[in-house]
Each structure stands twice: as structure tokens, then as C-alpha cells.
Amino acid sequence: MSRTILLTGSNRGDRAALLESARERIAERIGAVVTESSINESEPWGFSDETLFLNQVIAVETELTALEVLDEIQLIEQELGRVTKTERNENGERIYESRPIDIDILFYDDQVVVHERLTIPHPLIRERQ
């Protein structure tokens, strides 16, 4: 059994309901939610928008590998209305935008993962507060 730490966020639609739906689906498909933070409001990161994000950190016990967790959270995001875009600016950096749901893997046990689809710990964790 492994512990993964996920960050959920939403700044489009019924933000609180989307976070709850994401948490329920995570519990059903990834593993037992063992702890969760309070829901916090934060400024958009990496772009400007009038609507603040609601965010929650969730710790999950899972039998899935880190890449399997990634696959599941991407499916959950799609089911909850996220349209994934891979637009990049002139420096090759990802362009961030408003979205109904975003789920990031912050940590997966104490593992360091460097894969073309996934980097753990999350590469921007030090910049996000």
C-alpha cells in the first residue's frame, strides 16, 4: 500500500461540488481517503482570473502505481468537465487557464519519479503556497 498526496482545485462552475465529486471519485477509484485538509481559497497560479480557486489536499492509501494514479485522475478530470490543452508559450512553458477541476499528484510515498508523463514530487510545489 502506498500513500499519495493529491491537490484538488477548481475555479469554474460549482467549485465546492466539483471538489466533493473529485474526492468521492478518488475514494472509489484510487483508494481510501485517509485525511484531507480544509478547503481553502487561493489566487489563480500562473495566470490571471477574477474567480479564485477552491483547493483541498487529500491523502490517499492506494495499491495503484504512480502512473496508474495519474491515469485515474486524468479520467476523473475529464468526467468532471476539464478539457486538457497542451498550449505552450514562446518559452515552451505550459499556459495555465481556468478549469472546473484540477488534480495534481504532489507526492507518492517518498518516491522521486521522473517520467515523460509525470514528475514527483510535483515540480512546482515549492512555488505554490
Short mmCIF file of C-alpha atoms in Angstrom, two decimals:
data_model
loop_
_atom_site.label_atom_id
_atom_site.label_comp_id
_atom_site.label_asym_id
_atom_site.label_seq_id
_atom_site.Cartn_x
_atom_site.Cartn_y
_atom_site.Cartn_z
CA MET A 1 0.00 0.00 0.00
CA SER A 2 1.30 3.43 -0.90
CA ARG A 3 0.29 6.88 0.24
CA THR A 4 -0.20 9.56 -2.38
CA ILE A 5 -0.85 13.22 -1.64
CA LEU A 6 -3.15 14.94 -4.13
CA LEU A 7 -4.09 18.59 -4.57
CA THR A 8 -7.53 19.30 -5.98
CA GLY A 9 -8.60 22.69 -7.27
CA SER A 10 -11.49 24.34 -9.06
CA ASN A 11 -12.30 27.87 -10.24
CA ARG A 12 -15.15 27.22 -12.71
CA GLY A 13 -18.70 26.11 -12.06
CA ASP A 14 -19.87 24.96 -8.63
CA ARG A 15 -16.38 24.81 -7.18
CA ALA A 16 -17.30 23.16 -3.86
CA ALA A 17 -19.46 20.49 -5.53
CA LEU A 18 -16.70 19.73 -8.04
CA LEU A 19 -14.15 19.25 -5.24
CA GLU A 20 -16.58 16.93 -3.45
CA SER A 21 -17.23 14.93 -6.63
CA ALA A 22 -13.50 14.64 -7.24
CA ARG A 23 -12.90 13.44 -3.66
CA GLU A 24 -15.67 10.84 -3.95
CA ARG A 25 -14.31 9.53 -7.26
CA ILE A 26 -10.77 9.45 -5.89
CA ALA A 27 -12.00 7.35 -2.95
CA GLU A 28 -13.87 4.98 -5.27
CA ARG A 29 -11.17 4.52 -7.89
CA ILE A 30 -7.79 5.29 -6.37
CA GLY A 31 -8.06 4.34 -2.72
CA ALA A 32 -9.20 5.22 0.76
CA VAL A 33 -9.01 8.88 1.68
CA VAL A 34 -7.14 8.82 5.00
CA THR A 35 -7.03 12.56 5.63
CA GLU A 36 -7.99 15.77 3.95
CA SER A 37 -7.30 19.44 4.54
CA SER A 38 -9.89 22.11 4.95
CA ILE A 39 -10.96 23.76 1.70
CA ASN A 40 -9.03 26.96 1.04
CA GLU A 41 -9.47 29.76 -1.43
CA SER A 42 -6.45 30.92 -3.42
CA GLU A 43 -5.46 33.19 -6.26
CA PRO A 44 -5.02 31.55 -9.67
CA TRP A 45 -1.43 30.46 -10.15
CA GLY A 46 0.33 31.10 -13.44
CA PHE A 47 -2.49 33.22 -14.95
CA SER A 48 -4.98 35.95 -14.04
CA ASP A 49 -8.68 35.37 -13.43
CA GLU A 50 -11.38 37.07 -11.36
CA THR A 51 -12.56 33.79 -9.85
CA LEU A 52 -10.46 32.37 -7.03
CA PHE A 53 -9.66 28.67 -6.78
CA LEU A 54 -11.01 26.41 -4.08
CA ASN A 55 -8.27 23.92 -3.15
CA GLN A 56 -8.02 20.86 -0.95
CA VAL A 57 -5.17 18.47 -0.19
CA ILE A 58 -6.13 14.80 0.09
CA ALA A 59 -4.02 11.88 1.36
CA VAL A 60 -4.97 8.53 -0.18
CA GLU A 61 -3.84 4.97 0.55
CA THR A 62 -3.62 3.16 -2.78
CA GLU A 63 -2.50 -0.06 -4.37
CA LEU A 64 -2.06 1.72 -7.71
CA THR A 65 1.30 2.75 -9.09
CA ALA A 66 2.02 6.45 -9.52
CA LEU A 67 1.32 6.25 -13.27
CA GLU A 68 -1.94 4.39 -12.63
CA VAL A 69 -2.94 7.15 -10.19
CA LEU A 70 -2.16 9.69 -12.92
CA ASP A 71 -4.34 7.81 -15.41
CA GLU A 72 -7.24 7.73 -12.95
CA ILE A 73 -7.04 11.40 -12.01
CA GLN A 74 -6.93 12.40 -15.68
CA LEU A 75 -10.10 10.36 -16.29
CA ILE A 76 -11.77 11.96 -13.25
CA GLU A 77 -10.82 15.42 -14.53
CA GLN A 78 -12.34 14.64 -17.95
CA GLU A 79 -15.52 13.26 -16.39
CA LEU A 80 -15.89 16.46 -14.35
CA GLY A 81 -15.58 18.68 -17.41
CA ARG A 82 -11.91 19.50 -17.76
CA VAL A 83 -10.69 19.93 -21.30
CA THR A 84 -6.96 19.29 -21.41
CA LYS A 85 -4.98 21.67 -23.54
CA THR A 86 -1.27 21.47 -24.08
CA GLU A 87 -0.69 25.02 -25.27
CA ARG A 88 2.74 26.45 -24.57
CA ASN A 89 4.13 29.97 -24.69
CA GLU A 90 7.14 31.07 -26.74
CA ASN A 91 9.46 29.76 -23.99
CA GLY A 92 7.87 26.31 -24.12
CA GLU A 93 6.16 26.77 -20.75
CA ARG A 94 2.65 25.42 -20.22
CA ILE A 95 -0.11 28.04 -20.40
CA TYR A 96 -2.42 27.82 -17.39
CA GLU A 97 -6.12 28.73 -17.53
CA SER A 98 -9.37 28.46 -15.58
CA ARG A 99 -10.77 24.96 -15.20
CA PRO A 100 -13.61 23.18 -13.45
CA ILE A 101 -11.23 20.69 -11.81
CA ASP A 102 -7.52 20.16 -11.50
CA ILE A 103 -5.93 17.26 -9.62
CA ASP A 104 -2.18 17.16 -9.10
CA ILE A 105 -0.03 14.44 -7.56
CA LEU A 106 2.19 16.21 -5.05
CA PHE A 107 3.85 13.15 -3.51
CA TYR A 108 3.77 9.36 -3.87
CA ASP A 109 5.29 7.82 -0.75
CA ASP A 110 8.86 9.12 -0.59
CA GLN A 111 9.49 8.28 -4.23
CA VAL A 112 11.11 10.52 -6.78
CA VAL A 113 9.56 9.88 -10.20
CA VAL A 114 10.88 11.39 -13.41
CA HIS A 115 8.85 10.18 -16.37
CA GLU A 116 7.76 11.87 -19.58
CA ARG A 117 4.19 11.99 -18.22
CA LEU A 118 4.83 12.58 -14.53
CA THR A 119 7.30 14.19 -12.14
CA ILE A 120 7.06 13.56 -8.39
CA PRO A 121 7.42 15.45 -6.13
CA HIS A 122 5.36 17.91 -8.14
CA PRO A 123 7.91 20.13 -9.95
CA LEU A 124 6.24 23.40 -8.91
CA ILE A 125 5.47 22.50 -5.29
CA ARG A 126 7.97 25.00 -3.88
CA GLU A 127 6.42 27.83 -5.88
CA ARG A 128 2.85 27.11 -4.80
CA GLN A 129 1.86 28.24 -1.33
#
